[in-house]
XYZ file of C-alpha atoms in Angstrom:
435
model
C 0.000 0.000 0.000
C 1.405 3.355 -1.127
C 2.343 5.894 1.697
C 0.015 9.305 1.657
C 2.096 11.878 2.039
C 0.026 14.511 3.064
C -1.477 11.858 6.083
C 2.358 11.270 6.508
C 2.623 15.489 7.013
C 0.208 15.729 9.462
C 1.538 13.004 11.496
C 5.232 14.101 11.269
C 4.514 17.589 11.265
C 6.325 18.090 7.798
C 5.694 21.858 6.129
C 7.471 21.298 2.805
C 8.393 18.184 0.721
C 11.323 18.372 -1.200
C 10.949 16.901 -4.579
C 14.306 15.278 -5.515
C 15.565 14.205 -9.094
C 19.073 12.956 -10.190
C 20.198 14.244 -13.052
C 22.592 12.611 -15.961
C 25.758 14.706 -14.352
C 24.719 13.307 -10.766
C 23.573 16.471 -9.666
C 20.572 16.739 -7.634
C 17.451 19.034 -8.676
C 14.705 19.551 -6.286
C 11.175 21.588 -5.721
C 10.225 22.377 -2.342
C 6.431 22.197 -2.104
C 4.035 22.710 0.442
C 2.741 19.799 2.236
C -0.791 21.361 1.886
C -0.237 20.626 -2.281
C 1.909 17.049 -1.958
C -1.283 15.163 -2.414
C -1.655 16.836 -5.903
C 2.036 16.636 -6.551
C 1.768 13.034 -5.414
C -0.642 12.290 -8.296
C 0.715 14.430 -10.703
C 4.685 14.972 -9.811
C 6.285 18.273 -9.602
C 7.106 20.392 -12.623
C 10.134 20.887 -14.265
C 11.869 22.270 -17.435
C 14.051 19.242 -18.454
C 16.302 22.004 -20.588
C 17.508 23.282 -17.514
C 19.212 20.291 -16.126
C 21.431 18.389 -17.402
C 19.471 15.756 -19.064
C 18.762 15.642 -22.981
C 15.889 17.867 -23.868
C 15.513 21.199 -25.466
C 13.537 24.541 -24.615
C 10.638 23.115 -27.178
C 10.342 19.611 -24.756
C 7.041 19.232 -23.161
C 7.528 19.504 -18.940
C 8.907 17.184 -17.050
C 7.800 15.927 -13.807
C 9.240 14.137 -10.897
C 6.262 12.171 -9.283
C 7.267 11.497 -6.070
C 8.395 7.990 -4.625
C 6.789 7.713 -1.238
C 8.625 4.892 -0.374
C 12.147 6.675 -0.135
C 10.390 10.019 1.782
C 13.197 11.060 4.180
C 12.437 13.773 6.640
C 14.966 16.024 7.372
C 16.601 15.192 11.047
C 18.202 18.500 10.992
C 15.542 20.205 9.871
C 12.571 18.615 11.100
C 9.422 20.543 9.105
C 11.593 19.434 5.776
C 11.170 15.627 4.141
C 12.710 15.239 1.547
C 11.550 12.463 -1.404
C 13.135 11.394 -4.321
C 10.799 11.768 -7.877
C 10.470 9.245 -10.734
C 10.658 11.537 -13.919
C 8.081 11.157 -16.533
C 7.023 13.487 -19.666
C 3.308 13.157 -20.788
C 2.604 10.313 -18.813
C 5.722 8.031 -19.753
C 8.699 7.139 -17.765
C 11.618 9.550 -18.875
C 14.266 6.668 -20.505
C 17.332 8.834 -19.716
C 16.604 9.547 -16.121
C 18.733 7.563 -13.778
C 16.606 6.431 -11.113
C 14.228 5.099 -14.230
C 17.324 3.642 -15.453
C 18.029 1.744 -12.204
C 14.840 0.417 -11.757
C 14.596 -1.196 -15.648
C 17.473 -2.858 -14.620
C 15.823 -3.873 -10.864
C 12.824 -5.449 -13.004
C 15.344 -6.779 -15.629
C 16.943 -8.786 -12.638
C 13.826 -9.730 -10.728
C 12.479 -11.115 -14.444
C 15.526 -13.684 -13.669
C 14.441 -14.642 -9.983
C 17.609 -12.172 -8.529
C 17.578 -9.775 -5.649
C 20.512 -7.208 -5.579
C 21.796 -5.832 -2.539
C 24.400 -3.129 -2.287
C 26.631 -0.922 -0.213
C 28.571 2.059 -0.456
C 31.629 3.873 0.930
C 31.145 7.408 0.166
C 34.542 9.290 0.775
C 34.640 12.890 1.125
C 36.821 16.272 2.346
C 35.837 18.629 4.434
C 37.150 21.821 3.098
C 37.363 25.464 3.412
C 34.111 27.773 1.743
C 36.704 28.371 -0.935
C 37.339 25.102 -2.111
C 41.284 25.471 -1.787
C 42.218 23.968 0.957
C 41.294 20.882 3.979
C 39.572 22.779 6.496
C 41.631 21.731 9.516
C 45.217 23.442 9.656
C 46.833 20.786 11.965
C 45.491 17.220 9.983
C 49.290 17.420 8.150
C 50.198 13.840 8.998
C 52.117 11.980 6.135
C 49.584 8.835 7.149
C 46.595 10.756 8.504
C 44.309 7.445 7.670
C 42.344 6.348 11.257
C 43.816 9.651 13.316
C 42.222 9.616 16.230
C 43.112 13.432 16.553
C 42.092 14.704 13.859
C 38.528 12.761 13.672
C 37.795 14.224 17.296
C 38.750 17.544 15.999
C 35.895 16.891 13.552
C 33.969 14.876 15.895
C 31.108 17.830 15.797
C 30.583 17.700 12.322
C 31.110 13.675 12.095
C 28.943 12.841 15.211
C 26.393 14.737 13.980
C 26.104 12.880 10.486
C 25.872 9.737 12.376
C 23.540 10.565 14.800
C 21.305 11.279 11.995
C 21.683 8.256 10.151
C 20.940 6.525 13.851
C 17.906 8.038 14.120
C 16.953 7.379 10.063
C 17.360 3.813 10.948
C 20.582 3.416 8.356
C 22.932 0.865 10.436
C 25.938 3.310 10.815
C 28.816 0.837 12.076
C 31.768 2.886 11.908
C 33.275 6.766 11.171
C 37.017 7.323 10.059
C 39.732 9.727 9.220
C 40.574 8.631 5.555
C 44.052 8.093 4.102
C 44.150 11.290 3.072
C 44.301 15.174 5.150
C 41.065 16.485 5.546
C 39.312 12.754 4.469
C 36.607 11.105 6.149
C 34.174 8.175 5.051
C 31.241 6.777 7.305
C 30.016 3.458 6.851
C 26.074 2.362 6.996
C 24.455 -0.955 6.471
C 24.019 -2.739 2.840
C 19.970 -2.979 2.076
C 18.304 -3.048 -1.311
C 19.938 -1.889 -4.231
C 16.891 0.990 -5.256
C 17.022 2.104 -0.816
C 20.964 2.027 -1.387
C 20.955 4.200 -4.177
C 18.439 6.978 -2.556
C 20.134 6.708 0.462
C 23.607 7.591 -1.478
C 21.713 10.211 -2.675
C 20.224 12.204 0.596
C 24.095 11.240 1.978
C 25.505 13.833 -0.309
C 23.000 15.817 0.467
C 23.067 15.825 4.872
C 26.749 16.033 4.605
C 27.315 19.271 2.134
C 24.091 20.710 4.460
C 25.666 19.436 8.163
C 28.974 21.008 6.744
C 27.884 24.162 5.615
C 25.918 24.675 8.896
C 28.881 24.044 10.425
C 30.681 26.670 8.183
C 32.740 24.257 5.981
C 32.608 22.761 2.731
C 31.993 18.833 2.377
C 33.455 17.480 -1.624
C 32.966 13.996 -3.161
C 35.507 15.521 -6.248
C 37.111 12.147 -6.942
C 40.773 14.370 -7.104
C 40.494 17.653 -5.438
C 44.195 17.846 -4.468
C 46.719 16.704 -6.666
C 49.180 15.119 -3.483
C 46.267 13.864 -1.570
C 44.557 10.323 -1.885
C 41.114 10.695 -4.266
C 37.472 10.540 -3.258
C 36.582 6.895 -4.236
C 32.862 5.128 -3.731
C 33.693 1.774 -3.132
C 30.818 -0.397 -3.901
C 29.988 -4.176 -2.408
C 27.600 -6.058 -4.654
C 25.508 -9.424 -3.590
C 22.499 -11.161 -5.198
C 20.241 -13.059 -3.900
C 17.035 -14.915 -4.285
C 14.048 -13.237 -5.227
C 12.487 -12.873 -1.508
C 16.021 -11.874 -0.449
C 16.800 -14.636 2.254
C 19.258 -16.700 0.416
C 22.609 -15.666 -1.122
C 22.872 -16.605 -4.736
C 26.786 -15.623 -4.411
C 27.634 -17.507 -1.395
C 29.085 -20.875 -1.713
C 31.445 -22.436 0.651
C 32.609 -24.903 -1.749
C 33.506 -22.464 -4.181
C 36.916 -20.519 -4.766
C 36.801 -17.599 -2.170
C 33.506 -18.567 -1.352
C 31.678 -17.396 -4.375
C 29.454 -19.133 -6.321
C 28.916 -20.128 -10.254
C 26.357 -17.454 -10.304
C 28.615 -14.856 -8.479
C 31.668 -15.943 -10.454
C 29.668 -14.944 -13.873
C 28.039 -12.138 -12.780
C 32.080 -10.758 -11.831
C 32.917 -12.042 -15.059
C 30.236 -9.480 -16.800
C 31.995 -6.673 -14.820
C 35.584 -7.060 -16.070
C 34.264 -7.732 -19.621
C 32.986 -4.267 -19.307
C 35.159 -2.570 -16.968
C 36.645 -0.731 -20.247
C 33.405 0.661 -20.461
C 31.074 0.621 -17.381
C 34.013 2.953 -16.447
C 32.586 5.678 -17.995
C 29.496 6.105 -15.429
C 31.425 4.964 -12.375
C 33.801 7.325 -13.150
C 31.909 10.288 -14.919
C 34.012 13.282 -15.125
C 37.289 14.810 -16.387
C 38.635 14.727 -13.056
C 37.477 11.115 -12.357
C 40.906 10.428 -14.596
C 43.394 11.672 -12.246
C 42.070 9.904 -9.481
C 42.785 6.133 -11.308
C 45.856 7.200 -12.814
C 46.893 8.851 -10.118
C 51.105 8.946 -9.051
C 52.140 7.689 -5.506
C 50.515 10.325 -3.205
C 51.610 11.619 -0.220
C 50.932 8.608 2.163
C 52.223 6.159 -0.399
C 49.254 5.011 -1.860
C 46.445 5.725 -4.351
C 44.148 3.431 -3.509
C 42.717 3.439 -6.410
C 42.830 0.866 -9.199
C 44.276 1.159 -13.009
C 43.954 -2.375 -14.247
C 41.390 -4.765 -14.823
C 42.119 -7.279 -12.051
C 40.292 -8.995 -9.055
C 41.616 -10.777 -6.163
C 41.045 -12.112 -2.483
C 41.302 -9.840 0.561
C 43.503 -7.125 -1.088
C 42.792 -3.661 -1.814
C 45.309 -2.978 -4.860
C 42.996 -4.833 -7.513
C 39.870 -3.080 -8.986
C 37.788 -6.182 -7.556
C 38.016 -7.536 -4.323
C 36.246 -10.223 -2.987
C 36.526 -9.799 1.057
C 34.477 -12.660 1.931
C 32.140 -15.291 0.817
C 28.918 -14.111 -0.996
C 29.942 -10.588 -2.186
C 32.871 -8.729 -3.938
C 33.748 -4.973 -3.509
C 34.237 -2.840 -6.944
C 36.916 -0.075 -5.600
C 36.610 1.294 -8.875
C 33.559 4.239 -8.796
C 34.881 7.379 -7.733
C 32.728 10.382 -5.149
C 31.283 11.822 -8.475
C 29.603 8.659 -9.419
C 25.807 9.142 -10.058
C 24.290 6.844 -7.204
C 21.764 5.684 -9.482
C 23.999 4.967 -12.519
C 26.724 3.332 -10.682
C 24.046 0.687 -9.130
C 22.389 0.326 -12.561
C 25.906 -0.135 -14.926
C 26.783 -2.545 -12.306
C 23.831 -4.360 -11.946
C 23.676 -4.668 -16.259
C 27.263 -5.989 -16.656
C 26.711 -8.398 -14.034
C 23.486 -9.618 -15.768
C 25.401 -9.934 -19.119
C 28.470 -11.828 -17.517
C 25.273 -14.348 -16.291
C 23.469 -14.338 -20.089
C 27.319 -14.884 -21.443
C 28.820 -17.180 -18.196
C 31.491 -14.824 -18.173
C 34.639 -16.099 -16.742
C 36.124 -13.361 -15.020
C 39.578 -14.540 -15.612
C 43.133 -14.913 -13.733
C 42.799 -13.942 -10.244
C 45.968 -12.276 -9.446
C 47.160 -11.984 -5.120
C 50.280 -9.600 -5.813
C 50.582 -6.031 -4.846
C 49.619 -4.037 -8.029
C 51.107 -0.583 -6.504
C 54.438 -2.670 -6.361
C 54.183 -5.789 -8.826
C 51.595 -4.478 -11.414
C 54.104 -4.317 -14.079
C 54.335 -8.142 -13.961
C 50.697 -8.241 -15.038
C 50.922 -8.288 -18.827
C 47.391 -9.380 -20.306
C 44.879 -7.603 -18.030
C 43.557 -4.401 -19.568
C 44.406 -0.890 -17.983
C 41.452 1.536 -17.405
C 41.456 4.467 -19.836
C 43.297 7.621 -19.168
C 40.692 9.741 -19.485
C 37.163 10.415 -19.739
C 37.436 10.523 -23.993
C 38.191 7.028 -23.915
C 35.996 6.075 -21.746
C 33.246 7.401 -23.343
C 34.616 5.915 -26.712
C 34.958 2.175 -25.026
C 31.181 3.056 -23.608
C 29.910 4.006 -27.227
C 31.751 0.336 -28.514
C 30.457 -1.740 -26.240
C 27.103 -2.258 -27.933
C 25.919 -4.972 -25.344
C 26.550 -2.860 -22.392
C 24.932 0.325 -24.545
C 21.924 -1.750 -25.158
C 21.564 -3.704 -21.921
C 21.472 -0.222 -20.436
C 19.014 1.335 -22.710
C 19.383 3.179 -26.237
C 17.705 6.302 -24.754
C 19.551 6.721 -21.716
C 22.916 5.573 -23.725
C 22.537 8.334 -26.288
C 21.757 11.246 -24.250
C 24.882 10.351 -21.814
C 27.223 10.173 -24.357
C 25.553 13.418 -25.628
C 26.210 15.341 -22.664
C 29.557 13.399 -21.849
C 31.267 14.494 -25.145
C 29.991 18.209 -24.485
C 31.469 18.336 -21.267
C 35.149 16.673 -22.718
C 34.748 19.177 -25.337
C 34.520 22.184 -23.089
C 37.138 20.906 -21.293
C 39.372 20.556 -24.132
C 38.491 23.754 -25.328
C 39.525 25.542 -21.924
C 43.024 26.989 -21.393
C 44.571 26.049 -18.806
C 46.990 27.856 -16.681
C 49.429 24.667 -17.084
C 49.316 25.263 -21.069
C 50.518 28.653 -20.526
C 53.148 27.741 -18.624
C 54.253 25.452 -20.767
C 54.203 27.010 -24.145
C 54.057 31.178 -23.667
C 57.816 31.016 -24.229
C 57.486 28.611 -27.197
């Protein structure tokens, strides 16, 4: 039975809904409506002109409207007469193809259709920062391994505490709250659930933690690079499937290398087919690049992955598998779209069980300081041009993710490399005004 929102209002003593889409470049577009007009808007959806998000329409398209989900209605624990709700989009009465939460539920159905239940989980990196943007926000976090400094996460513990106490109270599971490996890094850690709950929750994350930090008179980034010495942003995602009613793990098998099972072994195999190209929405922007191929960084590590490779227990391969029934992809970066990176995920892994991928060598060595003895994996591309280009080739991936939404990403994609090839950069002049 579908939640009514405005009955949900009066009981919670909500004012406003906010109205919350996703849009192809991850950012987040909202209306804040009064809860006296949410039953309308639940009917109906609020309105919106597509044209001015980033999504693939023009001035002359019809409106949009994100109808809201009352299912994933949120209210606001730091603002308690604010809920906040994310919105299907649809255009004159039809699901809008391109729109990533659509896109992550075809491919929900697509795996249901097949008796499969996907769970998820996400480690969602980020730096608190100065208003600016130019610096880590806390002068004295200048250790050369700040990763799990008990300092400097008390020096943050009013910002951090109050981010978990809010995910306490939403019910999340919050386990555990670190420093990160790099100054100024943090990462908080909430229980795995359903892979459409897991996205929206990814979604309202970003959200409380810019909003907790800005009340707090910081700046919070998920920029997968933001400083060129420091260790990147990454969104580590863990990935099991079960049975349809959810109680059984279709990856988990004792018996099994590492625990994981026929099923789970082809459904990895569909993600390194298409790492080459899924990398292109787990990794979505120009930046995104200098994050993978990143040098050694200050505390000796990138953690970030530049070859196609899984493993065991060991967090230098772009697949790990930690423990029977699951595997952790390290490759999505803090700019990843939460509903994209669920969906591109969840289609590989669908293809690798159509195709019984094998997903190939499993290699145990250190790939910061043996990956040079791996010959025949494939590296990840340089940049987001290639990316894009291995996206546009791989026709099954394309297709298994939808024509519609495929063009208008690659649409916007190549607009966005363009501009940024197109900009001059101060490190061009430096190089060449003597020339």
């Amino acid at each position: 039975m579908t939640l009514d929102l405005a009955a949900y209002a009066k009981e919670k003593g909500i004012k406003y809904f906010m109205i919350s889409f996703t849009d192809l470049f991850g950012a987040q577009r909202a209306k804040l409506v009064p809860a006296a007009a949410i039953a309308d808007m639940q009917k109906e959806g609020a309105g919106f002109a597509g044209f001015a998000t980033w999504l693939d329409m023009t001035p002359a398209h019809p409106d949009l409207f994100a109808v809201p989900d009352a299912s994933s209605v949120i209210q606001l624990p730091w603002k308690k007469d604010v809920a906040w709700v994310a919105g299907d989009c649809v255009m004159e009465d039809e699901a809008v193809e391109q729109a990533p939460r659509n896109t992550l539920k075809r491919q929900i159905a697509e795996a249901e259709s097949q008796g499969l239940y996907v769970k998820t989980g996400v480690e969602a990196e980020y730096f608190l920062i100065s208003p600016d943007g130019t610096e880590i926000s806390d002068p004295y976090d200048t250790a050369e391994k700040p990763c799990y400094d008990q300092q400097a996460v008390m020096r943050r513990y009013d910002v951090i505490s109050e981010i978990c106490d809010y995910m306490l109270e939403l019910g999340w599971g919050p386990y555990q709250n670190d420093h990160e490996d790099a100054n100024g890094q943090f990462e908080m850690n909430w229980e795995f659930d359903d892979v459409l709950k897991t996205a929206d929750k990814h979604s309202f994350f970003k959200f409380m933690v810019k909003s907790v930090a800005e009340k707090h008179g910081l700046r919070a980034t998920f920029m997968p690079k933001p400083f060129s010495h420091l260790t990147g942003n990454g969104c580590h995602c863990h990935v099991s499937v079960w049975n349809k009613d959810g109680t059984e793990n279709a990856f988990a098998d004792p018996s099994m290398e590492l625990g994981l099972s026929e099923q789970g072994r082809h459904f990895l195999g569909g993600i390194m087919k298409h790492a080459e190209a899924l990398v292109a929405l787990t990794n979505p922007t120009v930046n995104s690049y200098k994050r993978i191929n990143a040098p050694r960084t200050l505390s000796g590590a990138t953690w970030a992955p530049n070859t196609v490779t899984w493993t065991g227990n060991n967090r230098t391969h772009m697949v790990r598998v930690p423990g029977p029934g699951r595997f952790e992809l390290r490759l999505p970066d803090g700019a990843a779209n939460p509903y994209l990176m669920q969906a591109v995920v969840i289609a590989a892994g669908l293809n690798g069980l159509r195709a019984k991928a094998d997903p190939g060598k499993r290699y145990d060595i250190d790939m910061y300081a043996e990956g040079h003895l791996v010959t025949d994996a494939p590296r990840l591309p340089l940049n987001l041009l290639d990316a894009l280009r291995n996206y546009d080739a791989d026709t099954e991936l394309k297709s298994a993710m939808g024509e519609a939404f495929s063009s208008a990403y690659l649409k916007l994609k190549h607009g966005e490399w363009n501009a940024y090839a197109s900009h001059l950069s101060h490190w061009e002049r430096e190089q060449t005004l003597d020339i």
